[in-house]
PDB file of C-alpha atoms in Angstrom:
ATOM      1  CA  MET A 253      20.119  36.656  33.536  1.00 60.00           C
ATOM      2  CA  GLU A 254      17.694  33.784  33.807  1.00 75.00           C
ATOM      3  CA  LYS A 255      18.218  31.038  31.140  1.00 85.00           C
ATOM      4  CA  LEU A 256      15.508  30.375  28.716  1.00 88.00           C
ATOM      5  CA  LYS A 257      13.483  27.190  29.118  1.00 95.00           C
ATOM      6  CA  TYR A 258      12.033  25.368  26.020  1.00 97.00           C
ATOM      7  CA  LEU A 259       9.734  22.341  26.149  1.00 98.00           C
ATOM      8  CA  ASN A 260       9.284  19.874  23.155  1.00 98.00           C
ATOM      9  CA  LEU A 261       6.286  17.645  23.701  1.00 98.00           C
ATOM     10  CA  GLY A 262       5.805  14.334  21.841  1.00 96.00           C
ATOM     11  CA  CYS A 263       9.184  14.797  20.229  1.00 95.00           C
ATOM     12  CA  GLY A 264       9.867  11.290  18.904  1.00 92.00           C
ATOM     13  CA  LYS A 265      13.233  11.631  17.059  1.00 92.00           C
ATOM     14  CA  ASN A 266      12.853  15.273  16.321  1.00 94.00           C
ATOM     15  CA  TYR A 267      14.437  17.151  19.298  1.00 95.00           C
ATOM     16  CA  VAL A 268      17.355  19.352  20.304  1.00 95.00           C
ATOM     17  CA  SER A 269      19.692  18.251  23.000  1.00 93.00           C
ATOM     18  CA  THR A 270      20.995  21.798  23.980  1.00 92.00           C
ATOM     19  CA  GLU A 271      20.632  22.873  27.475  1.00 92.00           C
ATOM     20  CA  GLU A 272      17.563  25.134  27.105  1.00 94.00           C
ATOM     21  CA  TRP A 273      15.460  22.345  25.808  1.00 97.00           C
ATOM     22  CA  ILE A 274      13.532  19.677  27.737  1.00 97.00           C
ATOM     23  CA  ASN A 275      12.061  16.876  25.468  1.00 97.00           C
ATOM     24  CA  ILE A 276       9.186  14.691  26.382  1.00 97.00           C
ATOM     25  CA  ASP A 277       7.513  11.722  24.632  1.00 96.00           C
ATOM     26  CA  PHE A 278       5.340   8.717  25.560  1.00 92.00           C
ATOM     27  CA  VAL A 279       8.381   6.462  25.032  1.00 89.00           C
ATOM     28  CA  SER A 280      11.914   7.769  25.613  1.00 88.00           C
ATOM     29  CA  ILE A 281      14.316   6.840  22.707  1.00 85.00           C
ATOM     30  CA  GLY A 282      17.516   8.318  24.429  1.00 86.00           C
ATOM     31  CA  LYS A 283      18.934  10.030  27.514  1.00 90.00           C
ATOM     32  CA  ASP A 284      17.678  13.427  26.271  1.00 93.00           C
ATOM     33  CA  VAL A 285      14.014  12.473  26.128  1.00 96.00           C
ATOM     34  CA  ILE A 286      11.805  12.087  29.228  1.00 95.00           C
ATOM     35  CA  SER A 287       9.243   9.326  29.055  1.00 95.00           C
ATOM     36  CA  HIS A 288       5.726  10.575  30.070  1.00 96.00           C
ATOM     37  CA  ASN A 289       2.090   9.981  29.270  1.00 95.00           C
ATOM     38  CA  LEU A 290       0.901  13.509  28.343  1.00 96.00           C
ATOM     39  CA  LEU A 291      -2.706  12.383  28.893  1.00 94.00           C
ATOM     40  CA  LYS A 292      -1.909  12.717  32.504  1.00 95.00           C
ATOM     41  CA  GLY A 293      -0.796  16.369  32.080  1.00 96.00           C
ATOM     42  CA  ILE A 294       2.541  18.041  31.757  1.00 97.00           C
ATOM     43  CA  PRO A 295       4.828  17.168  34.746  1.00 96.00           C
ATOM     44  CA  PHE A 296       6.013  20.599  35.519  1.00 97.00           C
ATOM     45  CA  GLU A 297       4.911  23.577  37.757  1.00 96.00           C
ATOM     46  CA  ASP A 298       3.004  26.689  36.642  1.00 97.00           C
ATOM     47  CA  ASN A 299       4.749  29.356  34.770  1.00 97.00           C
ATOM     48  CA  THR A 300       7.941  27.337  33.994  1.00 96.00           C
ATOM     49  CA  PHE A 301       8.748  27.642  30.245  1.00 97.00           C
ATOM     50  CA  ASP A 302       9.441  30.387  27.782  1.00 97.00           C
ATOM     51  CA  LEU A 303       8.413  28.182  24.750  1.00 98.00           C
ATOM     52  CA  ILE A 304       6.321  24.974  24.339  1.00 98.00           C
ATOM     53  CA  TYR A 305       6.522  23.324  20.955  1.00 98.00           C
ATOM     54  CA  HIS A 306       4.787  20.232  19.657  1.00 98.00           C
ATOM     55  CA  SER A 307       4.728  18.927  16.162  1.00 97.00           C
ATOM     56  CA  HIS A 308       2.081  16.516  14.750  1.00 96.00           C
ATOM     57  CA  VAL A 309       1.023  15.713  18.385  1.00 97.00           C
ATOM     58  CA  LEU A 310      -2.297  17.381  18.901  1.00 97.00           C
ATOM     59  CA  GLU A 311      -4.178  15.415  16.397  1.00 97.00           C
ATOM     60  CA  HIS A 312      -3.488  12.233  18.187  1.00 96.00           C
ATOM     61  CA  PHE A 313      -5.602  13.361  21.180  1.00 96.00           C
ATOM     62  CA  SER A 314      -9.381  13.221  21.086  1.00 96.00           C
ATOM     63  CA  LYS A 315     -11.110  16.636  20.801  1.00 96.00           C
ATOM     64  CA  ASN A 316     -11.686  16.852  24.583  1.00 97.00           C
ATOM     65  CA  ASP A 317      -8.221  15.590  25.463  1.00 97.00           C
ATOM     66  CA  GLY A 318      -6.784  18.108  22.963  1.00 97.00           C
ATOM     67  CA  ILE A 319      -8.460  20.952  24.882  1.00 98.00           C
ATOM     68  CA  ASN A 320      -7.046  19.667  28.085  1.00 97.00           C
ATOM     69  CA  PHE A 321      -3.570  19.300  26.593  1.00 98.00           C
ATOM     70  CA  ILE A 322      -3.562  22.805  25.311  1.00 98.00           C
ATOM     71  CA  ALA A 323      -4.836  24.103  28.622  1.00 98.00           C
ATOM     72  CA  GLU A 324      -2.029  22.331  30.252  1.00 98.00           C
ATOM     73  CA  CYS A 325       0.450  24.009  27.879  1.00 98.00           C
ATOM     74  CA  TYR A 326      -0.950  27.317  29.029  1.00 98.00           C
ATOM     75  CA  ARG A 327      -0.430  26.461  32.632  1.00 98.00           C
ATOM     76  CA  VAL A 328       3.201  25.573  32.423  1.00 98.00           C
ATOM     77  CA  LEU A 329       4.087  28.523  30.224  1.00 98.00           C
ATOM     78  CA  LYS A 330       5.375  31.752  31.682  1.00 97.00           C
ATOM     79  CA  PRO A 331       3.445  34.965  31.135  1.00 98.00           C
ATOM     80  CA  GLY A 332       4.586  36.281  27.660  1.00 97.00           C
ATOM     81  CA  GLY A 333       5.696  32.619  26.825  1.00 97.00           C
ATOM     82  CA  ILE A 334       5.141  31.316  23.379  1.00 98.00           C
ATOM     83  CA  ILE A 335       3.349  28.061  22.122  1.00 98.00           C
ATOM     84  CA  ARG A 336       4.164  26.795  18.702  1.00 98.00           C
ATOM     85  CA  VAL A 337       1.837  24.231  17.354  1.00 98.00           C
ATOM     86  CA  VAL A 338       2.432  22.221  14.237  1.00 98.00           C
ATOM     87  CA  ILE A 339      -0.330  19.840  12.828  1.00 98.00           C
ATOM     88  CA  PRO A 340      -1.456  18.381   9.678  1.00 96.00           C
ATOM     89  CA  ASP A 341      -3.538  21.003   7.888  1.00 97.00           C
ATOM     90  CA  LEU A 342      -7.006  19.840   7.380  1.00 97.00           C
ATOM     91  CA  GLU A 343      -7.828  22.834   5.059  1.00 97.00           C
ATOM     92  CA  LYS A 344      -4.780  21.984   2.648  1.00 96.00           C
ATOM     93  CA  ILE A 345      -5.660  18.408   2.766  1.00 96.00           C
ATOM     94  CA  THR A 346      -9.356  18.970   1.863  1.00 96.00           C
ATOM     95  CA  ARG A 347      -8.532  21.495  -0.870  1.00 97.00           C
ATOM     96  CA  GLU A 348      -5.947  19.199  -2.506  1.00 96.00           C
ATOM     97  CA  TYR A 349      -8.458  16.372  -2.303  1.00 96.00           C
ATOM     98  CA  ILE A 350     -11.185  18.486  -4.078  1.00 97.00           C
ATOM     99  CA  LYS A 351      -8.456  19.575  -6.679  1.00 96.00           C
ATOM    100  CA  SER A 352      -7.511  15.939  -7.467  1.00 96.00           C
ATOM    101  CA  LEU A 353     -11.217  14.815  -7.489  1.00 97.00           C
ATOM    102  CA  GLU A 354     -12.187  17.484 -10.007  1.00 97.00           C
ATOM    103  CA  ILE A 355      -9.222  16.485 -12.374  1.00 97.00           C
ATOM    104  CA  CYS A 356     -10.173  12.873 -12.246  1.00 97.00           C
ATOM    105  CA  ILE A 357     -13.760  13.628 -13.080  1.00 97.00           C
ATOM    106  CA  ASN A 358     -12.648  15.724 -16.198  1.00 96.00           C
ATOM    107  CA  GLU A 359      -9.752  13.533 -17.036  1.00 96.00           C
ATOM    108  CA  PRO A 360     -10.645   9.865 -15.874  1.00 94.00           C
ATOM    109  CA  LYS A 361      -7.787   8.283 -17.901  1.00 95.00           C
ATOM    110  CA  ASN A 362      -5.270  10.582 -16.347  1.00 96.00           C
ATOM    111  CA  THR A 363      -3.380   7.929 -14.250  1.00 95.00           C
ATOM    112  CA  GLY A 364      -1.315  10.513 -12.553  1.00 95.00           C
ATOM    113  CA  ALA A 365      -4.361  12.397 -11.333  1.00 95.00           C
ATOM    114  CA  VAL A 366      -5.952   9.220 -10.245  1.00 96.00           C
ATOM    115  CA  ALA A 367      -2.957   8.328  -8.269  1.00 96.00           C
ATOM    116  CA  ASN A 368      -2.897  11.640  -6.633  1.00 96.00           C
ATOM    117  CA  TYR A 369      -6.635  11.428  -5.900  1.00 97.00           C
ATOM    118  CA  GLN A 370      -6.186   7.988  -4.305  1.00 96.00           C
ATOM    119  CA  TRP A 371      -3.243   9.333  -2.131  1.00 96.00           C
ATOM    120  CA  MET A 372      -5.353  12.298  -0.835  1.00 96.00           C
ATOM    121  CA  LEU A 373      -8.114   9.850   0.165  1.00 96.00           C
ATOM    122  CA  LEU A 374      -5.439   8.019   2.248  1.00 95.00           C
ATOM    123  CA  GLU A 375      -4.213  11.277   3.656  1.00 93.00           C
ATOM    124  CA  MET A 376      -7.721  12.265   4.720  1.00 93.00           C
ATOM    125  CA  TYR A 377      -8.857   8.877   6.229  1.00 93.00           C
ATOM    126  CA  ASP A 378      -6.121   6.208   6.647  1.00 95.00           C
ATOM    127  CA  GLN A 379      -4.586   7.415  10.025  1.00 93.00           C
ATOM    128  CA  THR A 380      -8.043   7.828  11.444  1.00 94.00           C
ATOM    129  CA  VAL A 381      -9.527   4.467  10.478  1.00 95.00           C
ATOM    130  CA  ARG A 382      -6.551   2.123  10.268  1.00 95.00           C
ATOM    131  CA  ASN A 383      -6.457  -0.958  12.620  1.00 94.00           C
ATOM    132  CA  LYS A 384      -2.834  -1.853  12.213  1.00 92.00           C
ATOM    133  CA  SER A 385       0.379   0.096  12.152  1.00 91.00           C
ATOM    134  CA  GLY A 386       1.110   1.940   8.942  1.00 90.00           C
ATOM    135  CA  GLY A 387      -2.353   1.270   7.569  1.00 93.00           C
ATOM    136  CA  LEU A 388      -3.017   1.527   3.862  1.00 93.00           C
ATOM    137  CA  MET A 389      -0.452   4.239   3.631  1.00 91.00           C
ATOM    138  CA  ARG A 390       2.235   1.803   4.290  1.00 89.00           C
ATOM    139  CA  GLU A 391       0.971  -0.457   1.443  1.00 90.00           C
ATOM    140  CA  TYR A 392       0.800   2.440  -0.878  1.00 92.00           C
ATOM    141  CA  LEU A 393       4.306   3.590  -0.176  1.00 90.00           C
ATOM    142  CA  SER A 394       5.482  -0.044  -0.559  1.00 88.00           C
ATOM    143  CA  GLN A 395       4.812  -0.004  -4.283  1.00 87.00           C
ATOM    144  CA  LYS A 396       7.742  -0.933  -6.400  1.00 85.00           C
ATOM    145  CA  LYS A 397       6.895   1.948  -8.665  1.00 87.00           C
ATOM    146  CA  MET A 398       5.023   4.964  -7.352  1.00 90.00           C
ATOM    147  CA  ILE A 399       4.117   7.079 -10.477  1.00 93.00           C
ATOM    148  CA  ASN A 400       3.268   9.970  -8.296  1.00 93.00           C
ATOM    149  CA  GLU A 401       6.147   9.818  -5.845  1.00 90.00           C
ATOM    150  CA  ASN A 402       7.148  13.462  -6.447  1.00 91.00           C
ATOM    151  CA  PHE A 403       3.556  14.479  -5.569  1.00 93.00           C
ATOM    152  CA  VAL A 404       3.566  12.381  -2.399  1.00 92.00           C
ATOM    153  CA  SER A 405       6.910  13.616  -1.278  1.00 90.00           C
ATOM    154  CA  GLY A 406       5.683  17.202  -1.714  1.00 90.00           C
ATOM    155  CA  ARG A 407       2.856  16.323   0.555  1.00 92.00           C
ATOM    156  CA  ILE A 408       4.528  14.460   3.512  1.00 88.00           C
ATOM    157  CA  GLY A 409       8.297  15.166   2.874  1.00 85.00           C
ATOM    158  CA  GLU A 410      10.963  12.969   4.356  1.00 75.00           C
ATOM    159  CA  GLN A 411       8.506  10.374   5.418  1.00 74.00           C
ATOM    160  CA  VAL A 412       8.257   9.067   1.865  1.00 78.00           C
ATOM    161  CA  GLN A 413      11.986   8.172   1.732  1.00 72.00           C
ATOM    162  CA  ALA A 414      11.854   6.613   5.208  1.00 70.00           C
ATOM    163  CA  TYR A 415       8.917   4.412   4.360  1.00 70.00           C
ATOM    164  CA  ARG A 416      10.217   3.313   1.065  1.00 70.00           C
ATOM    165  CA  LYS A 417      13.702   2.651   2.696  1.00 69.00           C
ATOM    166  CA  ASN A 418      12.357   0.538   5.636  1.00 67.00           C
ATOM    167  CA  ILE A 419       9.383  -1.274   4.067  1.00 57.00           C
ATOM    168  CA  SER A 420      10.384  -4.459   2.432  1.00 47.00           C
ATOM    169  CA  ILE A 421       8.710  -5.241  -0.932  1.00 43.00           C
ATOM    170  CA  ILE A 422       6.780  -8.416  -1.215  1.00 38.00           C
ATOM    171  CA  SER A 423       8.520 -11.047  -3.435  1.00 36.00           C
ATOM    172  CA  ASN A 424       7.168 -11.577  -6.913  1.00 40.00           C
ATOM    173  CA  ASN A 425       7.459 -15.349  -6.279  1.00 42.00           C
ATOM    174  CA  LYS A 426       3.872 -16.535  -6.278  1.00 43.00           C
ATOM    175  CA  PRO A 427       2.660 -20.015  -4.952  1.00 42.00           C
ATOM    176  CA  ARG A 428       1.614 -22.660  -7.416  1.00 41.00           C
ATOM    177  CA  ILE A 429      -2.168 -22.805  -8.192  1.00 39.00           C
ATOM    178  CA  SER A 430      -2.384 -26.364  -6.969  1.00 39.00           C
ATOM    179  CA  SER A 431      -0.905 -25.502  -3.591  1.00 42.00           C
ATOM    180  CA  PHE A 432      -3.180 -22.508  -3.262  1.00 44.00           C
ATOM    181  CA  TYR A 433      -6.245 -24.658  -3.755  1.00 43.00           C
ATOM    182  CA  ASN A 434      -4.938 -27.182  -1.336  1.00 49.00           C
ATOM    183  CA  PHE A 435      -4.451 -24.521   1.281  1.00 45.00           C
ATOM    184  CA  LYS A 436      -7.969 -23.231   0.627  1.00 46.00           C
ATOM    185  CA  LYS A 437      -9.466 -26.692   1.467  1.00 48.00           C
ATOM    186  CA  ILE A 438      -7.444 -27.118   4.559  1.00 51.00           C
ATOM    187  CA  ALA A 439      -8.136 -23.632   5.813  1.00 51.00           C
ATOM    188  CA  TYR A 440     -11.995 -23.995   5.134  1.00 48.00           C
ATOM    189  CA  LYS A 441     -12.188 -27.335   7.067  1.00 51.00           C
ATOM    190  CA  LEU A 442     -10.155 -25.707   9.953  1.00 49.00           C
ATOM    191  CA  PHE A 443     -12.651 -22.852   9.856  1.00 48.00           C
ATOM    192  CA  ARG A 444     -15.613 -25.067  10.188  1.00 53.00           C
ATOM    193  CA  GLN A 445     -14.141 -26.938  13.095  1.00 53.00           C
ATOM    194  CA  LEU A 446     -13.225 -23.756  14.895  1.00 49.00           C
ATOM    195  CA  LYS A 447     -16.680 -22.303  14.257  1.00 50.00           C
ATOM    196  CA  SER A 448     -18.277 -25.131  16.155  1.00 56.00           C
ATOM    197  CA  SER A 449     -16.052 -24.696  19.131  1.00 57.00           C
ATOM    198  CA  ASN A 450     -15.562 -22.090  21.871  1.00 58.00           C
ATOM    199  CA  LEU A 451     -12.032 -21.449  20.416  1.00 53.00           C
ATOM    200  CA  PHE A 452     -13.617 -19.510  17.515  1.00 54.00           C
ATOM    201  CA  PHE A 453     -15.172 -17.107  19.887  1.00 56.00           C
ATOM    202  CA  LEU A 454     -11.931 -16.573  21.767  1.00 55.00           C
ATOM    203  CA  LEU A 455     -10.193 -15.865  18.473  1.00 57.00           C
ATOM    204  CA  ILE A 456     -12.752 -13.264  17.598  1.00 59.00           C
ATOM    205  CA  ASN A 457     -12.485 -11.689  20.767  1.00 68.00           C
ATOM    206  CA  ASN A 458      -8.564 -11.575  20.563  1.00 80.00           C
ATOM    207  CA  LYS A 459      -8.964  -9.789  17.276  1.00 80.00           C
ATOM    208  CA  ALA A 460     -11.175  -7.155  18.799  1.00 81.00           C
ATOM    209  CA  TYR A 461      -8.723  -6.843  21.708  1.00 80.00           C
ATOM    210  CA  ASN A 462      -5.635  -6.381  19.410  1.00 85.00           C
ATOM    211  CA  ILE A 463      -7.533  -3.762  17.299  1.00 86.00           C
ATOM    212  CA  GLY A 464      -8.596  -1.886  20.388  1.00 83.00           C
ATOM    213  CA  LYS A 465      -5.075  -2.107  21.876  1.00 84.00           C
ATOM    214  CA  PHE A 466      -3.466  -0.706  18.718  1.00 88.00           C
ATOM    215  CA  ARG A 467      -5.982   2.150  18.478  1.00 89.00           C
ATOM    216  CA  LEU A 468      -5.234   3.189  22.040  1.00 87.00           C
ATOM    217  CA  GLU A 469      -1.382   3.130  21.428  1.00 86.00           C
ATOM    218  CA  GLY A 470      -1.334   6.759  19.959  1.00 88.00           C
ATOM    219  CA  GLU A 471      -0.708   6.009  16.210  1.00 92.00           C
ATOM    220  CA  ILE A 472      -4.052   7.187  14.901  1.00 94.00           C
ATOM    221  CA  HIS A 473      -5.435  10.659  14.462  1.00 95.00           C
ATOM    222  CA  GLN A 474      -8.419  11.348  16.731  1.00 95.00           C
ATOM    223  CA  TRP A 475      -9.202  14.857  15.511  1.00 96.00           C
ATOM    224  CA  MET A 476      -8.044  17.255  12.854  1.00 97.00           C
ATOM    225  CA  TYR A 477      -7.638  21.113  12.653  1.00 98.00           C
ATOM    226  CA  ASP A 478      -7.619  24.015  10.301  1.00 98.00           C
ATOM    227  CA  ARG A 479      -6.465  27.499  10.852  1.00 97.00           C
ATOM    228  CA  PHE A 480      -9.848  28.429  12.241  1.00 98.00           C
ATOM    229  CA  SER A 481     -10.297  25.656  14.663  1.00 98.00           C
ATOM    230  CA  LEU A 482      -6.711  25.656  15.877  1.00 98.00           C
ATOM    231  CA  GLY A 483      -6.958  29.553  16.447  1.00 98.00           C
ATOM    232  CA  HIS A 484     -10.208  29.220  18.170  1.00 98.00           C
ATOM    233  CA  LEU A 485      -8.788  26.400  20.574  1.00 98.00           C
ATOM    234  CA  LEU A 486      -5.643  28.556  21.456  1.00 98.00           C
ATOM    235  CA  SER A 487      -7.847  31.501  22.067  1.00 98.00           C
ATOM    236  CA  SER A 488     -10.461  29.671  24.179  1.00 98.00           C
ATOM    237  CA  CYS A 489      -7.650  28.448  26.428  1.00 98.00           C
ATOM    238  CA  GLY A 490      -6.427  31.954  27.055  1.00 98.00           C
ATOM    239  CA  PHE A 491      -3.669  32.617  24.273  1.00 98.00           C
ATOM    240  CA  TYR A 492      -3.532  35.781  22.346  1.00 98.00           C
ATOM    241  CA  GLY A 493      -1.314  37.164  19.456  1.00 98.00           C
ATOM    242  CA  ILE A 494      -2.262  34.155  17.380  1.00 98.00           C
ATOM    243  CA  GLU A 495      -0.308  34.096  14.279  1.00 98.00           C
ATOM    244  CA  ILE A 496       0.120  31.616  11.211  1.00 98.00           C
ATOM    245  CA  ARG A 497       3.798  30.924  10.680  1.00 97.00           C
ATOM    246  CA  ASP A 498       5.868  28.860   8.230  1.00 96.00           C
ATOM    247  CA  ALA A 499       8.646  26.284   9.038  1.00 96.00           C
ATOM    248  CA  PHE A 500      11.263  28.977   9.484  1.00 97.00           C
ATOM    249  CA  THR A 501       9.506  31.992  11.028  1.00 96.00           C
ATOM    250  CA  SER A 502       8.621  32.552  14.638  1.00 97.00           C
ATOM    251  CA  TYR A 503       8.264  34.855  17.711  1.00 96.00           C
ATOM    252  CA  ILE A 504      11.354  32.996  18.755  1.00 94.00           C
ATOM    253  CA  ASN A 505      14.779  34.531  17.589  1.00 90.00           C
ATOM    254  CA  ASN A 506      16.757  32.331  15.292  1.00 92.00           C
ATOM    255  CA  TRP A 507      13.954  29.653  15.372  1.00 96.00           C
ATOM    256  CA  GLU A 508      15.225  28.184  12.056  1.00 94.00           C
ATOM    257  CA  ASN A 509      18.677  27.361  13.692  1.00 94.00           C
ATOM    258  CA  TYR A 510      17.144  24.633  15.798  1.00 96.00           C
ATOM    259  CA  GLY A 511      16.008  22.909  12.579  1.00 96.00           C
ATOM    260  CA  LEU A 512      12.958  21.241  14.213  1.00 97.00           C
ATOM    261  CA  ASP A 513      10.561  22.276  11.239  1.00 97.00           C
ATOM    262  CA  GLY A 514      13.051  22.041   8.492  1.00 94.00           C
ATOM    263  CA  LYS A 515      16.628  22.544   7.406  1.00 92.00           C
ATOM    264  CA  ASN A 516      18.426  24.190   4.393  1.00 90.00           C
ATOM    265  CA  ASN A 517      14.909  25.590   3.299  1.00 90.00           C
ATOM    266  CA  ILE A 518      13.519  22.085   3.226  1.00 91.00           C
ATOM    267  CA  ILE A 519      10.361  21.603   5.270  1.00 94.00           C
ATOM    268  CA  ARG A 520      10.316  18.532   7.468  1.00 93.00           C
ATOM    269  CA  LYS A 521       6.596  18.107   7.056  1.00 93.00           C
ATOM    270  CA  PRO A 522       5.198  20.056   4.040  1.00 93.00           C
ATOM    271  CA  ASP A 523       1.600  19.104   4.920  1.00 93.00           C
ATOM    272  CA  SER A 524       1.615  21.160   8.173  1.00 96.00           C
ATOM    273  CA  LEU A 525      -0.100  24.253   9.482  1.00 98.00           C
ATOM    274  CA  PHE A 526       2.260  26.298  11.748  1.00 98.00           C
ATOM    275  CA  MET A 527       0.809  28.468  14.366  1.00 98.00           C
ATOM    276  CA  GLU A 528       1.979  30.343  17.314  1.00 98.00           C
ATOM    277  CA  ALA A 529       0.435  32.254  20.186  1.00 98.00           C
ATOM    278  CA  VAL A 530       1.430  34.143  23.391  1.00 98.00           C
ATOM    279  CA  LYS A 531       0.356  33.544  26.970  1.00 98.00           C
TER     280      LYS A 531
END
């Protein structure tokens, strides 16, 4: 009997090392992960895999590149093979945003509701517009006290603990006022000198280069999907049997045992839409 072949694309640290799995990411973090730029296609022959899985990957492609990516998934799947796509659920995000907005309008002094509203704005926009790693989400999660930590944990799960563990909190020690104003004087004088020189324009161009470089490195979200648009994308690429799942249900037998979308009934990324289809 031919062994099953499963493919995990854009896996990051979330992968399985058993023999049926092949794991690919832009940057390999270990011997069980192949390094490959998925914008250049999937480096396997037609009709190779029984399952293709990717979680929070599709939204990092532009709309057109996303179409090409799903078409590549179709190409390398065997007839009857399964694709399982996990993405941030745009519908759930917008519904939660509207819910938070309405509470704030009716209860403007409700600090918890305001905090939830502020978070939902970040969840909608920050990973699309940010110009540096972590963006405003990083700053939000760096607060010493997050009054809505349970709400945010319910939205993005384990990422909250990871951020709050790894991000150092800025010290409370503040510079003396006199030192601050002396710094401002020096900085302003330096700015005037730079502005009159070619170096100023080089610095401006360098900033634009750094922002452009960051935005092409894959962290930002370039498109978002809901259950209708993702289903339509899969259908347009030839898939059928399209079904909405949860973290622990699948066409694949014993899917929950792999622990890719959650363990012990705890969902890894609660803000997700889970969808499967058949070639």
